[in-house]
Structures are given as C-alpha cells and as structure tokens.
Coordinates of C-alpha atoms in Angstrom, one line a residue:
L126 CA -4.6 -4.8 9.0
E127 CA -4.9 -1.3 10.4
R128 CA -5.6 -2.7 13.9
T129 CA -1.7 -3.8 14.5
K130 CA -0.6 -0.3 12.6
E131 CA -2.2 1.4 15.6
E132 CA -1.0 0.2 18.3
Y133 CA 3.1 -0.4 16.8
T134 CA 5.6 1.9 16.3
D135 CA 8.8 1.7 16.7
G136 CA 9.3 -0.6 14.0
D137 CA 7.6 -3.3 16.3
Q138 CA 5.1 -3.7 13.3
N139 CA 7.0 -6.3 11.5
H140 CA 7.7 -8.9 14.0
P141 CA 6.8 -12.1 13.3
S142 CA 3.4 -13.9 13.0
G143 CA 4.5 -16.3 15.9
S144 CA 2.7 -19.0 14.3
E145 CA 5.5 -21.5 15.7
K146 CA 4.6 -20.3 19.5
E147 CA 1.0 -21.9 19.0
D148 CA 1.2 -24.2 21.1
T149 CA 1.6 -22.6 23.8
I150 CA -2.2 -23.0 24.7
S151 CA -4.2 -25.2 22.7
D152 CA -7.2 -26.2 25.0
G153 CA -8.2 -22.4 24.9
T154 CA -10.1 -22.3 28.0
S155 CA -10.1 -20.0 30.5
K156 CA -7.6 -21.1 33.1
C157 CA -3.8 -19.1 33.2
E158 CA -2.1 -22.1 34.7
E159 CA 1.4 -20.8 33.9
K160 CA 3.3 -22.9 31.9
A161 CA 7.1 -23.7 30.5
D162 CA 6.8 -21.5 27.5
V163 CA 8.8 -18.8 25.4
L164 CA 8.0 -15.9 27.4
S165 CA 10.4 -17.9 30.0
S166 CA 13.0 -16.9 28.2
F167 CA 12.4 -13.5 27.1
L168 CA 11.2 -12.3 31.1
D169 CA 12.4 -12.4 35.1
E170 CA 10.4 -14.9 36.6
K171 CA 8.7 -11.6 39.1
T172 CA 7.8 -10.2 35.2
H173 CA 6.1 -12.8 34.1
E174 CA 4.2 -13.7 37.7
L175 CA 2.8 -10.0 37.3
L176 CA 2.0 -10.4 33.2
N177 CA 0.2 -13.6 34.0
N178 CA -1.8 -12.5 37.0
F179 CA -2.7 -9.3 35.0
A180 CA -4.1 -11.8 32.3
C181 CA -5.9 -13.9 35.1
D182 CA -7.4 -10.3 36.2
I183 CA -8.3 -9.4 33.0
K184 CA -10.1 -12.8 31.8
E185 CA -12.2 -13.4 35.2
K186 CA -13.7 -10.3 35.1
W187 CA -15.1 -10.5 31.5
L188 CA -15.8 -13.8 32.4
S189 CA -17.5 -12.7 34.9
E190 CA -19.6 -10.5 32.4
T191 CA -18.4 -7.5 34.8
E192 CA -16.5 -4.2 33.8
L193 CA -12.5 -3.7 34.4
I194 CA -13.3 -1.1 37.1
G195 CA -10.4 -1.4 39.3
L196 CA -8.0 -3.2 37.8
P197 CA -5.1 -1.3 35.5
L198 CA -5.6 -1.2 32.3
E199 CA -2.3 -1.9 30.9
F200 CA 0.8 -4.2 32.3
S201 CA 4.9 -2.9 30.9
V202 CA 6.8 -6.2 30.4
G203 CA 9.7 -3.3 30.8
R204 CA 12.2 -2.5 27.7
I205 CA 13.6 -5.5 25.6
L206 CA 16.5 -3.5 23.4
D207 CA 16.8 -6.4 20.9
K208 CA 14.0 -5.6 18.1
N209 CA 14.1 -9.5 17.3
Q210 CA 13.3 -9.9 20.4
R211 CA 10.8 -7.1 20.9
A212 CA 9.1 -8.8 17.8
S213 CA 9.1 -12.3 19.5
L214 CA 7.9 -11.5 22.7
H215 CA 5.3 -9.5 21.0
S216 CA 3.7 -12.3 19.2
A217 CA 4.8 -14.7 22.5
I218 CA 2.1 -12.9 24.6
R219 CA -0.3 -12.2 22.4
Q220 CA -0.5 -16.2 21.1
K221 CA -0.6 -17.0 24.7
F222 CA -3.1 -14.4 26.0
P223 CA -5.2 -13.7 22.8
F224 CA -7.6 -11.7 24.8
L225 CA -5.0 -9.4 25.1
I226 CA -3.1 -6.8 22.6
T227 CA 0.2 -5.6 22.8
V228 CA 2.0 -2.7 21.9
G229 CA 5.2 -1.1 21.0
K230 CA 6.6 2.7 23.0
N231 CA 9.9 3.2 22.7
S232 CA 11.5 -0.1 22.9
E233 CA 8.8 -1.0 25.8
I234 CA 6.5 -3.3 25.4
V235 CA 2.9 -2.3 27.2
V236 CA -0.5 -4.8 27.2
K237 CA -3.8 -4.2 27.6
P238 CA -7.3 -6.1 26.9
N239 CA -8.0 -6.4 23.5
L240 CA -12.1 -4.8 23.6
E241 CA -12.5 -6.6 19.6
Y242 CA -12.4 -9.8 21.8
K243 CA -14.6 -9.2 24.6
E244 CA -16.6 -8.0 21.8
L245 CA -16.6 -11.2 20.0
C246 CA -17.5 -12.9 23.3
H247 CA -21.1 -11.4 23.0
L248 CA -21.5 -13.3 19.5
V249 CA -19.8 -16.6 19.7
S250 CA -18.4 -18.8 22.8
E251 CA -15.2 -17.6 24.5
E252 CA -13.4 -20.9 23.5
E253 CA -14.6 -19.6 19.6
A254 CA -13.0 -16.0 20.4
F255 CA -10.2 -17.4 21.7
D256 CA -9.3 -19.6 19.3
F257 CA -9.9 -16.8 15.9
F258 CA -8.1 -14.1 17.9
K259 CA -4.9 -16.9 17.6
Y260 CA -5.3 -17.8 14.0
L261 CA -5.3 -14.1 13.6
D262 CA -2.0 -13.2 15.2
A263 CA -0.5 -16.3 13.9
K264 CA -1.1 -15.4 10.0
K265 CA -0.8 -19.1 8.5
E266 CA -0.4 -18.9 4.6
N267 CA -3.7 -20.6 3.4
S268 CA -4.8 -21.6 6.9
K269 CA -8.3 -21.1 7.5
F270 CA -10.1 -20.4 10.5
T271 CA -13.8 -22.2 11.0
F272 CA -16.4 -21.1 13.7
K273 CA -18.9 -23.7 14.9
P274 CA -21.9 -24.3 12.7
D275 CA -25.0 -22.0 13.6
A276 CA -28.6 -22.3 12.2
N277 CA -29.5 -18.4 13.5
K278 CA -29.4 -16.6 10.0
D279 CA -29.2 -13.3 11.8
H280 CA -27.1 -14.4 14.7
R281 CA -24.7 -15.8 11.6
K282 CA -25.1 -12.4 9.8
A283 CA -23.8 -10.4 13.1
V284 CA -20.7 -12.2 13.3
H285 CA -19.9 -12.3 9.3
H286 CA -20.7 -7.6 10.1
F287 CA -18.3 -8.2 13.0
V288 CA -15.4 -10.0 11.5
N289 CA -15.5 -7.5 8.4
K290 CA -15.7 -4.4 10.3
K291 CA -12.4 -5.1 11.9
F292 CA -10.2 -7.3 10.5
G293 CA -12.0 -6.9 6.6
N294 CA -8.7 -5.7 5.5
L295 CA -6.8 -8.7 5.9
V296 CA -9.6 -12.0 6.2
E297 CA -12.7 -12.1 4.4
T298 CA -15.8 -14.6 4.9
K299 CA -17.8 -17.2 3.7
S300 CA -20.5 -19.2 4.7
F301 CA -20.8 -22.7 3.9
S302 CA -23.7 -26.0 4.1
E303 CA -23.0 -28.8 6.0
M304 CA -25.1 -32.2 6.6
N305 CA -25.9 -32.6 10.6
C306 CA -25.6 -36.5 10.7
S307 CA -27.3 -37.0 13.7
T308 CA -30.9 -34.9 12.4
G309 CA -29.5 -35.1 8.5
N310 CA -30.5 -31.0 8.6
P311 CA -28.1 -28.8 6.3
N312 CA -25.8 -26.4 9.3
V313 CA -24.4 -23.4 8.2
V314 CA -21.1 -22.9 9.8
I315 CA -18.9 -19.0 8.6
T316 CA -15.2 -20.1 7.5
V317 CA -12.5 -17.7 7.9
R318 CA -9.6 -17.2 5.7
F319 CA -6.8 -14.7 4.6
R320 CA -6.9 -12.2 1.9
E321 CA -4.2 -12.6 -0.9
K322 CA -1.1 -11.2 0.6
A323 CA -2.8 -9.5 3.1
H324 CA -0.1 -12.4 5.8
K325 CA 2.9 -10.4 4.0
R326 CA 4.2 -7.7 5.0
G327 CA 5.2 -4.8 3.4
K328 CA 3.5 -2.4 0.5
R329 CA 5.7 -4.1 -2.3
P330 CA 6.8 -7.7 -2.7
L331 CA 10.3 -8.5 -3.4
P332 CA 10.8 -10.0 -6.5
E333 CA 11.2 -13.2 -4.9
C334 CA 8.3 -13.0 -2.8
Q335 CA 5.7 -12.3 -5.5
E336 CA 2.5 -15.0 -6.1
G337 CA 4.9 -17.8 -7.6
N338 CA 3.2 -20.4 -9.5
V339 CA 0.5 -18.0 -10.7
I340 CA -0.9 -18.7 -14.1
Y341 CA -1.7 -15.6 -16.9
T342 CA -3.8 -15.8 -20.0
A343 CA -3.5 -13.2 -22.1
F344 CA -6.3 -13.2 -25.1
T345 CA -7.9 -10.7 -27.2
L346 CA -11.7 -10.1 -26.4
R347 CA -14.1 -9.4 -29.5
K348 CA -17.5 -7.9 -28.2
E349 CA -21.0 -7.0 -29.9
N350 CA -23.2 -4.5 -28.0
L351 CA -21.6 -5.2 -24.8
E352 CA -20.5 -3.2 -21.6
M353 CA -17.7 -4.0 -20.7
F354 CA -18.3 -5.3 -16.9
E355 CA -21.3 -7.4 -18.2
A356 CA -18.7 -9.0 -20.5
I357 CA -16.1 -9.4 -17.4
G358 CA -19.0 -10.7 -15.2
F359 CA -20.6 -13.6 -17.9
L360 CA -16.8 -14.4 -18.6
A361 CA -15.8 -15.1 -14.5
I362 CA -18.8 -17.3 -13.9
K363 CA -17.5 -19.2 -17.0
L364 CA -14.1 -19.7 -15.8
G365 CA -15.0 -20.0 -11.9
V366 CA -13.2 -16.8 -11.4
I367 CA -13.9 -13.4 -9.7
P368 CA -14.2 -10.4 -11.9
S369 CA -10.9 -9.1 -10.6
D370 CA -9.3 -11.4 -12.2
F371 CA -9.4 -10.1 -15.7
S372 CA -6.7 -6.7 -16.1
Y373 CA -7.3 -4.8 -19.5
A374 CA -5.6 -1.1 -20.2
G375 CA -8.9 0.2 -21.0
L376 CA -12.6 0.5 -21.1
K377 CA -14.9 -0.1 -24.5
D378 CA -17.7 1.2 -25.7
K379 CA -21.2 -0.7 -25.7
K380 CA -22.4 0.1 -28.8
A381 CA -20.1 -1.2 -31.2
I382 CA -17.6 -4.3 -32.0
T383 CA -15.0 -4.1 -30.4
Y384 CA -11.3 -5.5 -29.9
Q385 CA -9.2 -5.5 -26.7
A386 CA -6.5 -6.8 -25.2
M387 CA -7.4 -8.6 -21.5
V388 CA -5.0 -10.9 -19.5
V389 CA -6.7 -13.0 -17.0
R390 CA -5.3 -15.3 -13.8
K391 CA -5.5 -18.6 -12.4
V392 CA -6.8 -19.9 -15.7
T393 CA -4.8 -22.2 -18.5
P394 CA -4.5 -20.8 -22.0
E395 CA -6.4 -24.4 -22.4
R396 CA -9.4 -23.7 -20.6
L397 CA -9.8 -20.3 -22.0
K398 CA -10.0 -22.2 -25.5
N399 CA -12.9 -24.2 -24.0
I400 CA -15.1 -22.3 -23.3
E401 CA -15.1 -19.8 -26.8
K402 CA -18.5 -21.8 -28.0
E403 CA -20.2 -20.8 -25.1
I404 CA -19.6 -17.2 -25.1
E405 CA -20.3 -16.7 -28.7
K406 CA -24.2 -16.3 -27.5
K407 CA -23.4 -13.6 -25.4
R408 CA -22.2 -11.6 -28.8
M409 CA -18.2 -12.6 -27.6
N410 CA -15.4 -14.2 -29.3
V411 CA -12.0 -14.8 -27.9
F412 CA -8.5 -15.3 -29.7
N413 CA -5.0 -15.3 -30.0
I414 CA -4.8 -17.2 -26.6
R415 CA -1.4 -17.5 -25.1
S416 CA 0.5 -17.3 -21.6
V417 CA 2.1 -14.1 -20.3
D418 CA 3.8 -13.4 -17.1
D419 CA 1.7 -10.4 -16.2
S420 CA -1.4 -9.2 -15.6
L421 CA -2.5 -5.8 -17.5
R422 CA -3.1 -1.9 -15.9
L423 CA -5.3 1.0 -16.9
G424 CA -3.8 3.5 -19.6
Q425 CA -0.7 1.0 -19.9
L426 CA -2.0 1.1 -24.4
K427 CA -1.3 3.8 -26.3
G428 CA -4.1 3.9 -28.4
N429 CA -7.1 3.1 -30.7
H430 CA -8.4 2.5 -34.3
F431 CA -11.7 3.3 -35.2
D432 CA -13.1 2.1 -38.0
I433 CA -16.8 3.5 -38.8
V434 CA -19.7 4.0 -41.0
I435 CA -22.0 6.9 -40.9
R436 CA -25.0 6.6 -42.6
N437 CA -27.8 9.0 -44.3
L438 CA -25.7 12.0 -44.5
K439 CA -27.4 15.7 -44.9
K440 CA -26.7 18.9 -45.0
Q441 CA -27.3 21.3 -42.9
I442 CA -31.3 23.0 -44.2
N443 CA -30.3 26.2 -46.2
D444 CA -27.0 24.9 -46.7
S445 CA -26.0 25.8 -50.9
A446 CA -23.0 23.6 -50.8
N447 CA -22.4 20.2 -52.6
L448 CA -22.6 17.6 -49.9
R449 CA -19.9 16.1 -50.6
Q450 CA -17.8 19.3 -50.6
R451 CA -19.0 19.9 -47.1
I452 CA -17.7 16.4 -45.7
M453 CA -14.5 16.7 -47.3
E454 CA -14.2 20.5 -46.1
A455 CA -15.3 19.5 -42.4
I456 CA -12.7 16.3 -42.3
E457 CA -9.4 18.6 -43.9
N458 CA -10.4 21.1 -40.7
V459 CA -10.0 18.4 -38.1
K460 CA -7.3 17.1 -39.6
K461 CA -5.6 20.4 -39.4
K462 CA -6.9 22.4 -36.6
G463 CA -7.9 19.0 -34.6
F464 CA -10.5 19.0 -31.6
V465 CA -11.1 20.1 -28.3
N466 CA -10.0 16.6 -26.5
Y467 CA -12.9 17.0 -24.1
Y468 CA -14.2 13.7 -22.4
G469 CA -16.7 11.9 -24.6
P470 CA -20.2 11.5 -23.1
Q471 CA -19.6 7.4 -22.4
R472 CA -17.8 8.6 -19.1
F473 CA -20.9 9.5 -17.5
G474 CA -23.4 7.2 -18.3
K475 CA -26.3 7.8 -20.9
G476 CA -28.7 8.1 -17.4
R477 CA -30.7 11.3 -16.9
K478 CA -31.1 11.7 -13.4
V479 CA -27.5 10.4 -11.8
H480 CA -24.7 10.5 -13.6
T481 CA -21.0 8.6 -12.7
D482 CA -19.4 11.9 -12.1
Q483 CA -21.9 12.4 -9.0
I484 CA -21.5 8.8 -7.6
G485 CA -17.3 10.0 -7.9
L486 CA -18.1 12.9 -6.1
A487 CA -20.0 11.0 -3.1
L488 CA -17.0 8.7 -3.3
L489 CA -14.4 11.5 -2.3
K490 CA -16.3 12.7 0.3
N491 CA -16.7 9.6 2.4
Q492 CA -20.5 9.1 1.4
M493 CA -20.9 5.5 1.2
M494 CA -24.7 5.2 1.4
K495 CA -25.1 8.4 -0.4
A496 CA -23.0 7.1 -3.4
I497 CA -24.6 3.2 -3.2
K498 CA -28.3 5.2 -3.4
L499 CA -27.2 7.3 -6.4
F500 CA -25.5 4.4 -7.7
L501 CA -29.5 2.2 -7.4
T502 CA -32.0 5.3 -8.3
P503 CA -34.1 4.9 -10.9
E504 CA -35.0 6.3 -14.4
D505 CA -38.5 7.2 -15.2
L506 CA -38.9 3.9 -17.0
D507 CA -40.5 1.3 -16.7
D508 CA -38.8 -1.8 -17.3
P509 CA -37.2 -4.5 -15.1
V510 CA -34.1 -2.7 -13.5
N511 CA -35.9 0.3 -12.8
R512 CA -39.0 -1.1 -10.7
A513 CA -36.1 -2.9 -8.9
K514 CA -34.2 0.6 -8.2
K515 CA -37.6 2.0 -7.5
Y516 CA -37.9 -0.9 -4.9
F517 CA -35.1 -0.6 -3.6
L518 CA -34.6 3.3 -2.8
Q519 CA -38.9 2.2 -0.8
T520 CA -37.7 0.1 1.0
E521 CA -33.7 -0.5 1.3
D522 CA -34.6 -4.1 0.6
A523 CA -31.3 -6.0 -0.4
K524 CA -32.4 -9.5 -1.1
G525 CA -35.8 -8.4 -2.6
T526 CA -34.6 -5.9 -4.6
L527 CA -32.4 -8.6 -6.0
S528 CA -34.8 -11.2 -6.5
L529 CA -36.6 -8.3 -9.6
M530 CA -33.3 -7.5 -10.6
P531 CA -31.8 -9.2 -14.0
E532 CA -29.4 -11.5 -14.1
F533 CA -27.4 -9.4 -16.5
K534 CA -26.8 -5.8 -14.0
V535 CA -23.6 -7.2 -12.7
R536 CA -22.1 -4.7 -10.9
E537 CA -25.8 -3.9 -9.2
R538 CA -26.5 -7.0 -8.5
A539 CA -22.9 -7.6 -6.8
L540 CA -23.5 -4.2 -4.6
L541 CA -27.0 -5.7 -3.8
E542 CA -25.9 -9.1 -2.5
A543 CA -23.1 -6.9 -0.5
L544 CA -26.1 -5.3 1.1
H545 CA -28.2 -8.2 2.1
R546 CA -25.0 -9.7 3.6
F547 CA -23.9 -6.5 5.6
G548 CA -26.6 -4.6 6.1
M549 CA -27.4 -1.2 5.3
T550 CA -24.7 0.4 7.3
E551 CA -22.2 3.1 5.9
E552 CA -19.9 0.0 7.1
G553 CA -21.8 -1.8 4.9
C554 CA -22.0 0.6 2.2
I555 CA -18.6 0.1 2.3
Q556 CA -18.3 -3.5 2.0
A557 CA -20.5 -3.2 -0.7
W558 CA -18.0 -0.6 -3.4
F559 CA -15.5 -3.8 -2.0
S560 CA -17.5 -6.1 -3.9
L561 CA -16.6 -4.5 -7.5
P562 CA -12.9 -4.4 -8.6
H563 CA -10.8 -1.8 -7.9
S564 CA -10.9 -1.0 -12.2
M565 CA -14.8 -0.5 -11.1
R566 CA -14.7 1.7 -7.8
I567 CA -11.9 3.5 -9.1
F568 CA -14.2 5.0 -12.6
Y569 CA -16.8 6.9 -10.5
V570 CA -13.7 8.8 -9.3
H571 CA -12.5 9.3 -12.7
A572 CA -15.9 10.0 -14.6
Y573 CA -15.9 12.7 -11.6
T574 CA -12.5 14.1 -12.1
S575 CA -13.0 14.0 -16.2
K576 CA -16.4 16.2 -15.4
I577 CA -14.5 19.1 -14.0
W578 CA -11.7 19.0 -16.6
N579 CA -14.2 19.0 -19.8
E580 CA -16.1 21.7 -17.8
A581 CA -11.9 23.7 -17.1
V582 CA -11.4 23.6 -20.6
S583 CA -14.8 25.2 -22.0
Y584 CA -14.0 28.0 -19.0
R585 CA -10.8 28.0 -20.0
L586 CA -11.0 29.1 -24.0
A587 CA -13.4 31.0 -23.1
T588 CA -12.0 33.0 -20.9
Y589 CA -8.2 33.2 -23.3
G590 CA -8.7 31.6 -26.8
A591 CA -6.3 29.7 -28.6
R592 CA -3.3 32.3 -27.1
V593 CA -1.3 31.1 -25.0
V594 CA -0.9 33.2 -21.3
E595 CA 0.6 33.8 -18.5
G596 CA -0.2 31.3 -15.9
D597 CA -0.8 28.5 -18.3
L598 CA 0.4 25.1 -17.8
V599 CA 2.5 23.8 -21.2
C600 CA 3.7 20.1 -22.1
L601 CA 7.7 20.6 -23.0
D602 CA 7.9 17.1 -24.4
E603 CA 6.6 17.4 -28.3
D604 CA 5.9 13.0 -28.2
I605 CA 3.5 12.6 -25.1
D606 CA 0.5 10.9 -26.4
D607 CA -0.7 10.6 -22.8
E608 CA -1.6 11.7 -19.6
N609 CA 0.9 9.8 -17.5
F610 CA 3.5 12.3 -17.8
P611 CA 5.8 13.7 -14.7
N612 CA 5.2 17.6 -12.7
S613 CA 8.7 17.6 -14.5
K614 CA 7.5 17.7 -18.1
V615 CA 5.0 21.1 -17.7
H616 CA 6.2 24.5 -17.4
L617 CA 4.1 27.3 -16.9
V618 CA 3.8 30.0 -18.9
T619 CA 6.2 33.3 -17.7
E620 CA 4.5 36.9 -18.9
E621 CA 7.3 37.3 -20.8
E622 CA 6.5 34.0 -22.3
G623 CA 3.3 34.9 -23.0
S624 CA 3.8 38.0 -24.7
A625 CA 6.7 36.9 -26.9
N626 CA 3.8 33.9 -28.0
M627 CA 6.7 31.2 -27.8
Y628 CA 4.0 28.8 -27.4
A629 CA 1.3 27.1 -29.1
I630 CA -2.6 26.8 -28.1
H631 CA -1.7 22.5 -29.0
Q632 CA 1.2 22.4 -26.2
V633 CA -1.6 23.5 -23.2
V634 CA -2.5 21.1 -20.9
L635 CA -4.7 21.6 -17.9
P636 CA -4.7 19.0 -15.0
I637 CA -7.1 16.5 -13.8
L638 CA -7.8 16.6 -10.5
G639 CA -5.5 14.7 -8.0
Y640 CA -3.0 14.8 -5.1
N641 CA -0.2 15.4 -7.1
I642 CA -0.9 17.9 -9.4
Q643 CA 0.2 22.1 -9.9
Y644 CA -2.9 24.3 -11.5
P645 CA -2.4 27.3 -13.9
K646 CA -1.3 30.8 -12.7
N647 CA -4.1 32.7 -13.8
K648 CA -8.2 32.9 -14.4
V649 CA -8.3 29.2 -14.9
G650 CA -6.3 28.1 -11.8
Q651 CA -8.2 30.2 -9.4
W652 CA -11.5 28.5 -11.2
Y653 CA -10.4 25.2 -10.4
H654 CA -10.1 26.1 -6.5
D655 CA -13.6 27.8 -7.2
I656 CA -15.3 24.7 -8.5
L657 CA -14.3 22.3 -5.7
S658 CA -15.3 24.6 -2.7
R659 CA -18.5 24.2 -5.0
D660 CA -18.5 20.8 -4.6
G661 CA -17.0 20.7 -1.2
L662 CA -13.7 19.2 -1.8
Q663 CA -11.5 22.1 -0.6
T664 CA -9.7 20.3 2.0
C665 CA -9.4 17.0 -0.3
R666 CA -6.8 14.4 -0.8
F667 CA -8.1 12.9 -3.1
K668 CA -7.3 9.6 -1.5
V669 CA -10.2 7.4 -0.2
P670 CA -8.8 5.3 2.5
T671 CA -11.9 2.5 2.9
L672 CA -12.2 2.3 -0.7
K673 CA -8.3 1.8 -1.4
L674 CA -8.8 4.6 -4.2
N675 CA -5.6 7.0 -4.7
V676 CA -6.3 9.7 -7.5
P677 CA -2.7 11.1 -8.0
G678 CA -4.2 12.8 -11.3
C679 CA -2.3 14.4 -14.3
Y680 CA -2.4 16.4 -17.2
R681 CA -4.5 16.4 -20.2
Q682 CA -3.9 18.4 -23.7
I683 CA -6.6 20.6 -24.5
L684 CA -6.9 19.9 -28.1
K685 CA -5.8 16.6 -30.0
H686 CA -4.9 15.5 -33.6
P687 CA -6.7 12.1 -35.6
R688 CA -3.6 9.8 -36.8
N689 CA -3.7 8.2 -40.1
L690 CA -7.0 9.2 -40.8
S691 CA -8.8 8.1 -44.1
Y692 CA -12.3 8.6 -45.9
Q693 CA -14.0 7.4 -48.4
L694 CA -17.6 8.3 -49.4
M695 CA -20.1 5.9 -51.0
E696 CA -23.8 6.6 -51.9
D697 CA -25.9 4.0 -50.7
H698 CA -28.3 1.9 -52.8
D699 CA -29.5 0.1 -50.8
I700 CA -30.9 2.6 -48.3
D701 CA -34.5 4.8 -50.0
V702 CA -33.9 7.3 -48.1
K703 CA -35.7 11.0 -49.1
M704 CA -34.1 14.2 -47.6
K705 CA -36.4 15.9 -45.3
G706 CA -36.3 19.3 -46.4
S707 CA -35.2 19.2 -49.8
H708 CA -37.7 18.9 -53.3
I709 CA -35.4 16.1 -54.5
D710 CA -33.9 12.9 -54.0
E711 CA -30.6 12.0 -53.8
T712 CA -29.4 8.6 -53.5
A713 CA -28.2 8.6 -49.8
L714 CA -24.9 9.2 -49.2
S715 CA -21.9 7.1 -46.1
L716 CA -19.3 8.2 -44.7
L717 CA -16.7 5.1 -44.3
I718 CA -13.4 7.1 -41.8
S719 CA -11.1 5.6 -40.4
F720 CA -7.9 6.8 -37.8
D721 CA -6.5 6.3 -34.9
L722 CA -6.5 8.3 -31.6
D723 CA -4.0 8.4 -28.3
A724 CA -5.5 6.7 -25.3
S725 CA -8.3 8.0 -23.9
C726 CA -9.5 10.5 -26.9
Y727 CA -12.7 9.6 -28.0
A728 CA -14.0 9.1 -31.0
T729 CA -17.7 10.0 -30.8
V730 CA -15.9 13.7 -30.2
C731 CA -13.6 13.9 -32.9
L732 CA -16.5 13.2 -34.9
K733 CA -19.1 15.3 -33.5
E734 CA -16.1 17.7 -34.1
I735 CA -16.5 16.8 -38.0
M736 CA -20.3 17.2 -37.9
K737 CA -21.1 19.9 -35.8
H738 CA -23.7 17.3 -34.1
D739 CA -24.3 15.1 -31.5
V740 CA -23.4 11.7 -32.7
L741 CA -24.8 9.9 -29.9
N742 CA -29.0 11.0 -29.8

C-alpha cells in the first residue's frame, strides 16, 4: 500500500495489523467518547485527552461540511522509543480513529487527518467510510468488506474507481447482485477483498510463509494455429481460473503445431484431465499431466527443437546451379558460419500500422492512454476485429466496443472490460493494463528492447564487420546458451586485445536495454545513446512502477549456430507444380529440416539465412 510506505519512517511501516484491536470501536458512529482501550496503556491521561479532542474537532468539522480552517493539522503523541510499542500505538490509533492517519518521525508518532477518508465520505455514508478504513488497516487475511447495496450504476463505478485508484495495489473490488427480499428486485453490492499476498509484509516471504496448500499441475500443451494468449484464455475459462494462474517458459508461434511445458495453479490433475475432450475443438491437447511444487518462469528453458517442411522449392531465376546442390551449399554454410541472431518478425506482430514495440515504448514512457490507443488501432481491413477497433478510436466507448469485439480476442476484451469499469482516464488505462497477466504486460516492453537490439546488431556489423574491435563486449563463458548471464561474464575488449585479434566474432554480445547493463565503448555504444535520445528515453530507468514492470536488461550473442541439424530432400509427387520462369517440367522438391536452437532464437531467422528469402510472407 503506497499510502503506508509514504507515511511511515524509522521502521514504523512494519507495525502489526492491529486486527486484535478491532473491538475498540464497533458502532462506527460519529461520537468521540473516550473508551478504556489499549491507548490508555501507552499514553498518559493528558495526552490521551488531547488526542481525543483533536479527533473530535476533525470529525465535527468534516460532518458539518466545513474545511479544517483554524484547526491544527497534526497532533504529536510524543516519542515512543520501544519499536513494538510504537507499532501497537500506530495500530490502536488508526483502529479507534479511522478518519486519522499516523506518521512516524524519528520515534515520534504524529497524527493527521485522513483526507482519503473525507473523499470517500462524498461517495458513501460516513458509517461505511469509517468501517472501510478500519477493515483496510486491520488487513485480516481472507477477510472481505461489503458496501451497502447500490442501484446506481454510475455511483458504483465511482466507488470502484476510488478504491482501485487509492488502494489498488492492496485490494480488489467486484460487484455482485443480491436479491432484495422486500421488492423482489436484484440489488448490486460492491465487495472488497485483499489481493493475494498483499496483506503480507516484505517482498520475499520466508519459505514457511509461502502459499501453503496451493496446487500446481504441470502439463504439456499442444496447440495448432492458435495464438498463445487465446489458448490460455480459453483454458482459463474452462478451468475456472484466470490467465495469470498459468506459467510457461516462453511463447510459441501461432502458425505452427507447437508443444510446450506449462504449469497451472489451483487446478488438480484430475480437473485438467476432465476438459481434454472440450479443448480438442480449439485445436489443443494436454498430456503428461502431473502434480509439481512450483510455477514456471519466462526464460526457464534450454532451447527448442524444430521439425519443418518447406515445400515447392525453386532456384533463383538465372541460377545455373543444380537445385539440390544449391540447397546443400546453403545449409552447410549456415552450419559452419551460423546466422545473425536477430529477433524474428513474430516478436513484433504482423500489423502494418502498429507493431508491439511501439506499444512497449509508450509503456516505458508511462504513456498509458497512448499505449491503449496504439493497442486498439485498427488495420485497413474490413473484418469484425478491425471494425470494433475503429469504433473505439472514434468513440472511446468501451462498452459498445465490447459488444462488437469477437470473443476469441482475449487481450482486447480484457482491456475493454477494464476500461468500461474504470473509465478512459490515465488511471483507468493503468487498471486496464493490469487486467493482463504480468507476462503479457512485459511482452510489449521486451518487443521494444528487441527491436532496438536488432537495429544495434545491424549497425555493429555494418560498422565493423566480422572483426572484433576495441570497445566491443565479449562473453568469456563458452557454455552460455541463454541471455541471462551476469555482467561479470562480459568483458570489454581492450585496444591491445583488438589489435591482437584475441576474440572471434561469435563471442561478441550486445546489450538488450535495461537498468543493469553496460554498453560497448566504441561507435556502437554511442549509437545506443543516440537511439535512447531519439526515442525520448534519456532518463529512463527501465522500470514502470505503475505496472510493476522491471527491465534489468541482459546480453545477446550476435551470431548463433543451429545444433543437431539434419535434412532430407524429397520429391513431392503429390504436388504438380510447374517451375515459374522455366520451360522444363520438374517434380517439386520439398525439404524436411530438423534442428535445435538455444532459447530465444528464431527458426524463421535461421531459415531466412538458409533460403536468402523472407519465410514469413
């Protein structure tokens, strides 16, 4: 809860929740009667009386709808040297007077009016505001708070917006219908609950504090011609969980038959087995289902194996060489020399108007509304998806757009539902991005840093070629097969080492943008700084706190080699194809090629090098 972090210093933010003290005020009325409670054991009689008077004055002013003019805006209860006593006193004051906040200043506790309390009083009754802030400060695990039934949709929307804007990191809100027994009409109530783990202090809970009985089920997902996020969205609906309950080590292409390891939380192996038949209709299968102890992480994979068939192979026009000979030469050349390790076009999407990297740049610049509009920018196609997007950009009517957007567009619908709930404001757009799992949010930022890396490697090779020069970065570990190696493994080439040709081009790495990288000390390093300036990121720390995105950066080898490469040329008698530009009828050739690539390498890029052709038309 950011509010708490800002308010406490000197370790006071670690005080207990105070849930044991909830009985100090139970009626939620505006009376400020002094009660025998825990405050008496910490404060002398005079200080206790002054605190009560301060609280009464604040409350009476607010209830009479006047400003706090002429009143002191803070009251000190003095210094409490014992840390545990300080923590208990913080809690006791806030439980008895939820319309006040407490601030720690060098062992001193200062009490101030809680302006958020007054703001909420303009939306709900004073009694509800009183009880809500008591609930919020107590942080009781698995507890819920429910506002009174409210038939006014716009008013409910305002309450949702207030709670999520002020306390969205700590709690979440939902609306539920309940039947009104007297009228027979349904009422709608807003229920607030703590986000999972949000009530627990500290970034890294101890092992014994981690999710005790959460179930993790691992499985292999096979999908065919299906986008990754669409597949996860469909599985989530069938299993009654949310997309962020799924974890995986990497994204797989849509236009392929792919297999990958996945883990889903809160689902038993038996439950997953029960939906096997249902998901076959969506070109998905699950197998190798078993219980495991934890989730997967992005990047937690060794590599990928590819089996690819390339049909209807042809020579370049005016190439006199035999086609079989030319294919074998090309493959052997890549086996020997490798290929430039570009990120493939799948990383950036196939849209003509907006690529995913542009959305990532907007997120890095905290331009949340711009990122939403880029995401929902239509292509020049007349289909339901693009008609819905066009309607949104014209009207910003999230509800109307939802009615037009096809069900299979999982990400688009998630964003639109959040925008409908929270409004098309900067804060509403932040909440909309939070409707996507972290892996999806970070995907767009990674698309931007990947695009810059592609541009960097092109510049590096155009500037220095295959020679390793002073200021280059090289990886000293020959066994590195992924991008997640530390700065200690990266060496800056000296002038003497460059002159002596000590390193080979396959050892050269370039940084992927982030807050924990070093840049080359040559023209390439200057190029990086120029690019950051061009894109308005000169002061970017590569952290987006509002979306909980941290981008430390890493390094990527500029050349890669396929491993375990094998191939077979076959005459495709089932395809009667006449070679264009040739007067000789030939049986079409197909190439069956198999190889392994390290994690985050692209088969399309390797094939493009072999074929000297863009394989994704």
